């Protein structure tokens, strides 16, 4: 009887010990370190970013040129398209050049006459110089010859200026763009008389590159 009881006690103790060890194993597993958590990884990179600011304002051209007639005459033709871009020196209007060609020819004729008179006056003075020394020509006649020479020289300079003026007027009959830019509406039409007592406004050119804001 004692032997059976002893075996029973031993079995109970062994069972309790096994339960205790199992509990310890579970406790150690429960209090151990937690497994790592999964997280999302984002890669940061730089990119250009444009900042746009809208501000109220007014755009003005950097230069505005008024195209005006510099000589009087009849407009024969307009050679540009309104609102188009033009270059400096482009032909815009053609004023009738016939009167200016005639004026240039007349001025050139006056210059030729003045040059002939100057040549004659120079020859007279050159001929009188040795004669006045021997009293073959009076001093008064020699002085008159020298005065005629000076007058002929002045006439030549005046004739040269007239030729230059006539040549300029003929050039002004071709109205050209003073600057590059965008040309607006024509202020005159073909057949209009311009430059009569004033520098008639023909058109305006705006230089839009660059601009003021």
Short mmCIF file of C-alpha atoms in Angstrom, two decimals:
data_model
loop_
_atom_site.label_atom_id
_atom_site.label_comp_id
_atom_site.label_asym_id
_atom_site.label_seq_id
_atom_site.Cartn_x
_atom_site.Cartn_y
_atom_site.Cartn_z
CA UNK A 1 0.00 0.00 0.00
CA UNK A 2 2.82 2.39 0.86
CA UNK A 3 4.56 1.55 -2.41
CA UNK A 4 1.48 2.44 -4.48
CA UNK A 5 1.04 5.75 -2.62
CA UNK A 6 4.64 6.63 -3.14
CA UNK A 7 4.41 6.00 -6.86
CA UNK A 8 1.30 8.12 -7.01
CA UNK A 9 2.95 11.03 -5.22
CA UNK A 10 5.95 10.78 -7.50
CA UNK A 11 3.71 10.85 -10.58
CA UNK A 12 1.90 13.95 -9.32
CA UNK A 13 5.17 15.71 -8.58
CA UNK A 14 6.52 14.85 -12.01
CA UNK A 15 3.36 16.12 -13.68
CA UNK A 16 3.51 19.40 -11.75
CA UNK A 17 7.15 19.83 -12.64
CA UNK A 18 6.39 19.32 -16.33
CA UNK A 19 3.58 21.86 -16.20
CA UNK A 20 5.89 24.32 -14.44
CA UNK A 21 8.60 23.95 -17.07
CA UNK A 22 6.06 24.43 -19.83
CA UNK A 23 4.83 27.57 -18.14
CA UNK A 24 8.38 28.90 -17.84
CA UNK A 25 8.99 28.29 -21.54
CA UNK A 26 5.83 30.17 -22.46
CA UNK A 27 6.73 32.99 -20.07
CA UNK A 28 10.16 33.37 -21.56
CA UNK A 29 8.67 33.41 -25.04
CA UNK A 30 6.00 35.97 -24.04
CA UNK A 31 8.44 38.42 -22.43
CA UNK A 32 11.05 38.19 -25.13
CA UNK A 33 11.78 40.93 -27.79
CA UNK A 34 8.93 41.62 -30.24
CA UNK A 35 9.63 40.90 -33.93
CA UNK A 36 10.53 43.97 -36.10
CA UNK A 37 7.60 45.91 -37.59
CA UNK A 38 7.28 46.51 -41.30
CA UNK A 39 7.48 50.19 -42.38
CA UNK A 40 7.17 51.97 -45.76
CA UNK A 41 10.33 53.59 -47.14
CA UNK A 42 10.07 56.69 -49.40
CA UNK A 43 12.96 57.99 -51.49
CA UNK A 44 13.25 61.82 -51.53
CA UNK A 45 14.67 63.51 -54.63
CA UNK A 46 14.94 67.13 -55.80
CA UNK A 47 13.04 68.47 -58.79
CA UNK A 48 12.76 71.97 -60.28
CA UNK A 49 9.75 73.93 -59.12
CA UNK A 50 8.46 76.95 -60.99
CA UNK A 51 6.83 79.71 -59.00
CA UNK A 52 4.42 81.82 -61.06
CA UNK A 53 3.23 85.14 -59.71
CA UNK A 54 0.52 87.09 -61.52
CA UNK A 55 0.78 90.83 -60.94
CA UNK A 56 -1.25 93.63 -62.55
CA UNK A 57 0.78 95.84 -64.86
CA UNK A 58 1.06 97.58 -68.20
CA UNK A 59 3.54 96.77 -70.96
CA UNK A 60 5.13 99.70 -72.77
CA UNK A 61 7.57 99.62 -75.69
CA UNK A 62 11.11 100.75 -74.98
CA UNK A 63 11.09 103.06 -78.01
CA UNK A 64 8.40 104.67 -80.12
CA UNK A 65 9.30 106.41 -83.38
CA UNK A 66 6.99 108.66 -85.34
CA UNK A 67 7.49 108.36 -89.08
CA UNK A 68 7.01 111.80 -90.63
CA UNK A 69 7.32 113.29 -94.09
CA UNK A 70 10.47 115.43 -94.38
CA UNK A 71 9.58 116.86 -97.79
CA UNK A 72 6.35 118.00 -99.39
CA UNK A 73 4.79 115.89 -102.09
CA UNK A 74 2.20 113.35 -103.16
CA UNK A 75 2.32 109.86 -101.64
CA UNK A 76 2.59 107.40 -104.52
CA UNK A 77 2.51 104.13 -102.57
CA UNK A 78 2.70 102.44 -99.19
CA UNK A 79 5.07 99.47 -99.09
CA UNK A 80 4.38 97.91 -95.67
CA UNK A 81 1.61 95.84 -94.10
CA UNK A 82 -0.07 97.45 -91.11
CA UNK A 83 0.82 95.64 -87.88
CA UNK A 84 3.86 93.94 -89.40
CA UNK A 85 7.42 93.96 -88.10
CA UNK A 86 9.81 96.20 -90.02
CA UNK A 87 13.56 96.63 -89.98
CA UNK A 88 15.45 99.89 -89.68
CA UNK A 89 15.91 101.30 -93.16
CA UNK A 90 12.94 99.50 -94.74
CA UNK A 91 11.06 101.56 -97.32
CA UNK A 92 7.64 102.53 -95.94
CA UNK A 93 6.27 105.24 -98.25
CA UNK A 94 7.27 106.58 -101.65
CA UNK A 95 6.66 110.27 -102.24
CA UNK A 96 6.63 111.43 -105.87
CA UNK A 97 10.35 111.96 -106.64
CA UNK A 98 9.90 113.83 -109.96
CA UNK A 99 10.04 117.39 -108.53
CA UNK A 100 13.12 116.54 -106.49
CA UNK A 101 14.91 115.01 -109.47
CA UNK A 102 14.24 118.21 -111.40
CA UNK A 103 15.51 120.33 -108.52
CA UNK A 104 18.67 118.26 -108.32
CA UNK A 105 19.32 118.65 -112.05
CA UNK A 106 18.78 122.41 -111.79
CA UNK A 107 21.17 122.65 -108.84
CA UNK A 108 23.79 120.64 -110.67
CA UNK A 109 23.48 123.04 -113.62
CA UNK A 110 24.00 126.02 -111.33
CA UNK A 111 27.06 124.34 -109.89
CA UNK A 112 28.52 123.79 -113.35
CA UNK A 113 27.94 127.48 -114.20
CA UNK A 114 29.57 128.58 -110.96
CA UNK A 115 32.58 126.38 -111.60
CA UNK A 116 32.97 127.90 -115.09
CA UNK A 117 32.80 131.43 -113.70
CA UNK A 118 35.33 130.51 -111.04
CA UNK A 119 37.70 129.13 -113.65
CA UNK A 120 37.41 132.35 -115.68
CA UNK A 121 37.98 134.53 -112.61
CA UNK A 122 41.04 132.53 -111.61
CA UNK A 123 42.47 132.88 -115.13
CA UNK A 124 41.90 136.67 -115.12
CA UNK A 125 43.67 137.15 -111.80
CA UNK A 126 46.54 134.93 -112.89
CA UNK A 127 46.91 136.96 -116.11
CA UNK A 128 46.74 140.33 -114.32
CA UNK A 129 49.31 139.51 -111.61
CA UNK A 130 52.47 140.05 -113.74
CA UNK A 131 50.87 142.94 -115.69
CA UNK A 132 50.01 145.01 -112.64
CA UNK A 133 53.67 144.92 -111.60
CA UNK A 134 54.71 146.68 -114.82
CA UNK A 135 51.67 148.96 -114.84
CA UNK A 136 50.30 147.25 -117.93
CA UNK A 137 47.08 146.78 -115.95
CA UNK A 138 45.83 149.26 -113.42
CA UNK A 139 45.69 148.29 -109.77
CA UNK A 140 41.98 149.06 -109.80
CA UNK A 141 41.37 146.53 -112.58
CA UNK A 142 43.43 143.99 -110.68
CA UNK A 143 41.40 144.56 -107.50
CA UNK A 144 38.17 144.12 -109.48
CA UNK A 145 39.49 140.83 -110.87
CA UNK A 146 40.36 139.58 -107.38
CA UNK A 147 36.90 140.56 -106.09
CA UNK A 148 35.32 138.69 -108.99
CA UNK A 149 37.39 135.65 -108.05
CA UNK A 150 36.18 135.75 -104.46
CA UNK A 151 32.59 136.13 -105.63
CA UNK A 152 32.99 133.17 -107.98
CA UNK A 153 34.36 131.05 -105.12
CA UNK A 154 31.36 131.96 -102.95
CA UNK A 155 28.96 131.18 -105.81
CA UNK A 156 30.51 127.74 -106.19
CA UNK A 157 30.12 126.96 -102.49
CA UNK A 158 26.48 128.07 -102.62
CA UNK A 159 25.85 125.94 -105.70
CA UNK A 160 27.45 122.94 -104.01
CA UNK A 161 25.14 123.43 -101.00
CA UNK A 162 22.12 123.60 -103.32
CA UNK A 163 23.13 120.34 -104.96
CA UNK A 164 23.51 118.67 -101.56
CA UNK A 165 20.11 119.97 -100.42
CA UNK A 166 18.44 118.76 -103.61
CA UNK A 167 20.09 115.36 -103.22
CA UNK A 168 18.85 115.10 -99.61
CA UNK A 169 15.31 116.06 -100.61
CA UNK A 170 15.33 113.40 -103.30
CA UNK A 171 16.44 110.86 -100.70
CA UNK A 172 13.69 111.99 -98.30
CA UNK A 173 11.12 111.17 -100.98
CA UNK A 174 11.77 107.58 -99.92
CA UNK A 175 10.38 107.43 -96.37
CA UNK A 176 12.23 104.69 -94.49
CA UNK A 177 11.87 103.15 -91.02
CA UNK A 178 14.08 104.95 -88.47
CA UNK A 179 14.08 101.96 -86.09
CA UNK A 180 13.17 98.27 -86.12
CA UNK A 181 9.85 97.32 -84.54
CA UNK A 182 6.15 96.84 -85.17
CA UNK A 183 4.49 99.43 -87.34
CA UNK A 184 0.92 100.52 -86.73
CA UNK A 185 -1.76 101.91 -88.99
CA UNK A 186 -0.84 104.18 -91.87
CA UNK A 187 -2.00 107.72 -91.15
CA UNK A 188 -2.19 108.65 -94.84
CA UNK A 189 -3.22 106.92 -98.04
CA UNK A 190 -1.88 106.94 -101.58
CA UNK A 191 -2.54 110.25 -103.29
CA UNK A 192 -2.36 112.29 -100.10
CA UNK A 193 -0.39 115.54 -100.09
CA UNK A 194 2.05 115.46 -97.17
CA UNK A 195 4.72 117.73 -95.75
CA UNK A 196 2.95 120.89 -96.90
CA UNK A 197 4.04 123.37 -94.23
CA UNK A 198 4.51 120.64 -91.60
CA UNK A 199 6.14 117.26 -91.06
CA UNK A 200 3.04 115.12 -91.61
CA UNK A 201 2.74 112.04 -89.38
CA UNK A 202 2.69 108.96 -91.60
CA UNK A 203 2.89 106.06 -89.11
CA UNK A 204 4.28 104.96 -85.74
CA UNK A 205 6.77 102.19 -84.99
CA UNK A 206 6.98 100.55 -81.55
CA UNK A 207 10.07 98.63 -80.50
CA UNK A 208 8.66 95.73 -78.46
CA UNK A 209 11.89 93.88 -77.62
CA UNK A 210 12.71 94.68 -74.88
CA UNK A 211 9.68 96.26 -73.23
CA UNK A 212 9.04 98.17 -70.01
CA UNK A 213 6.63 96.62 -67.51
#
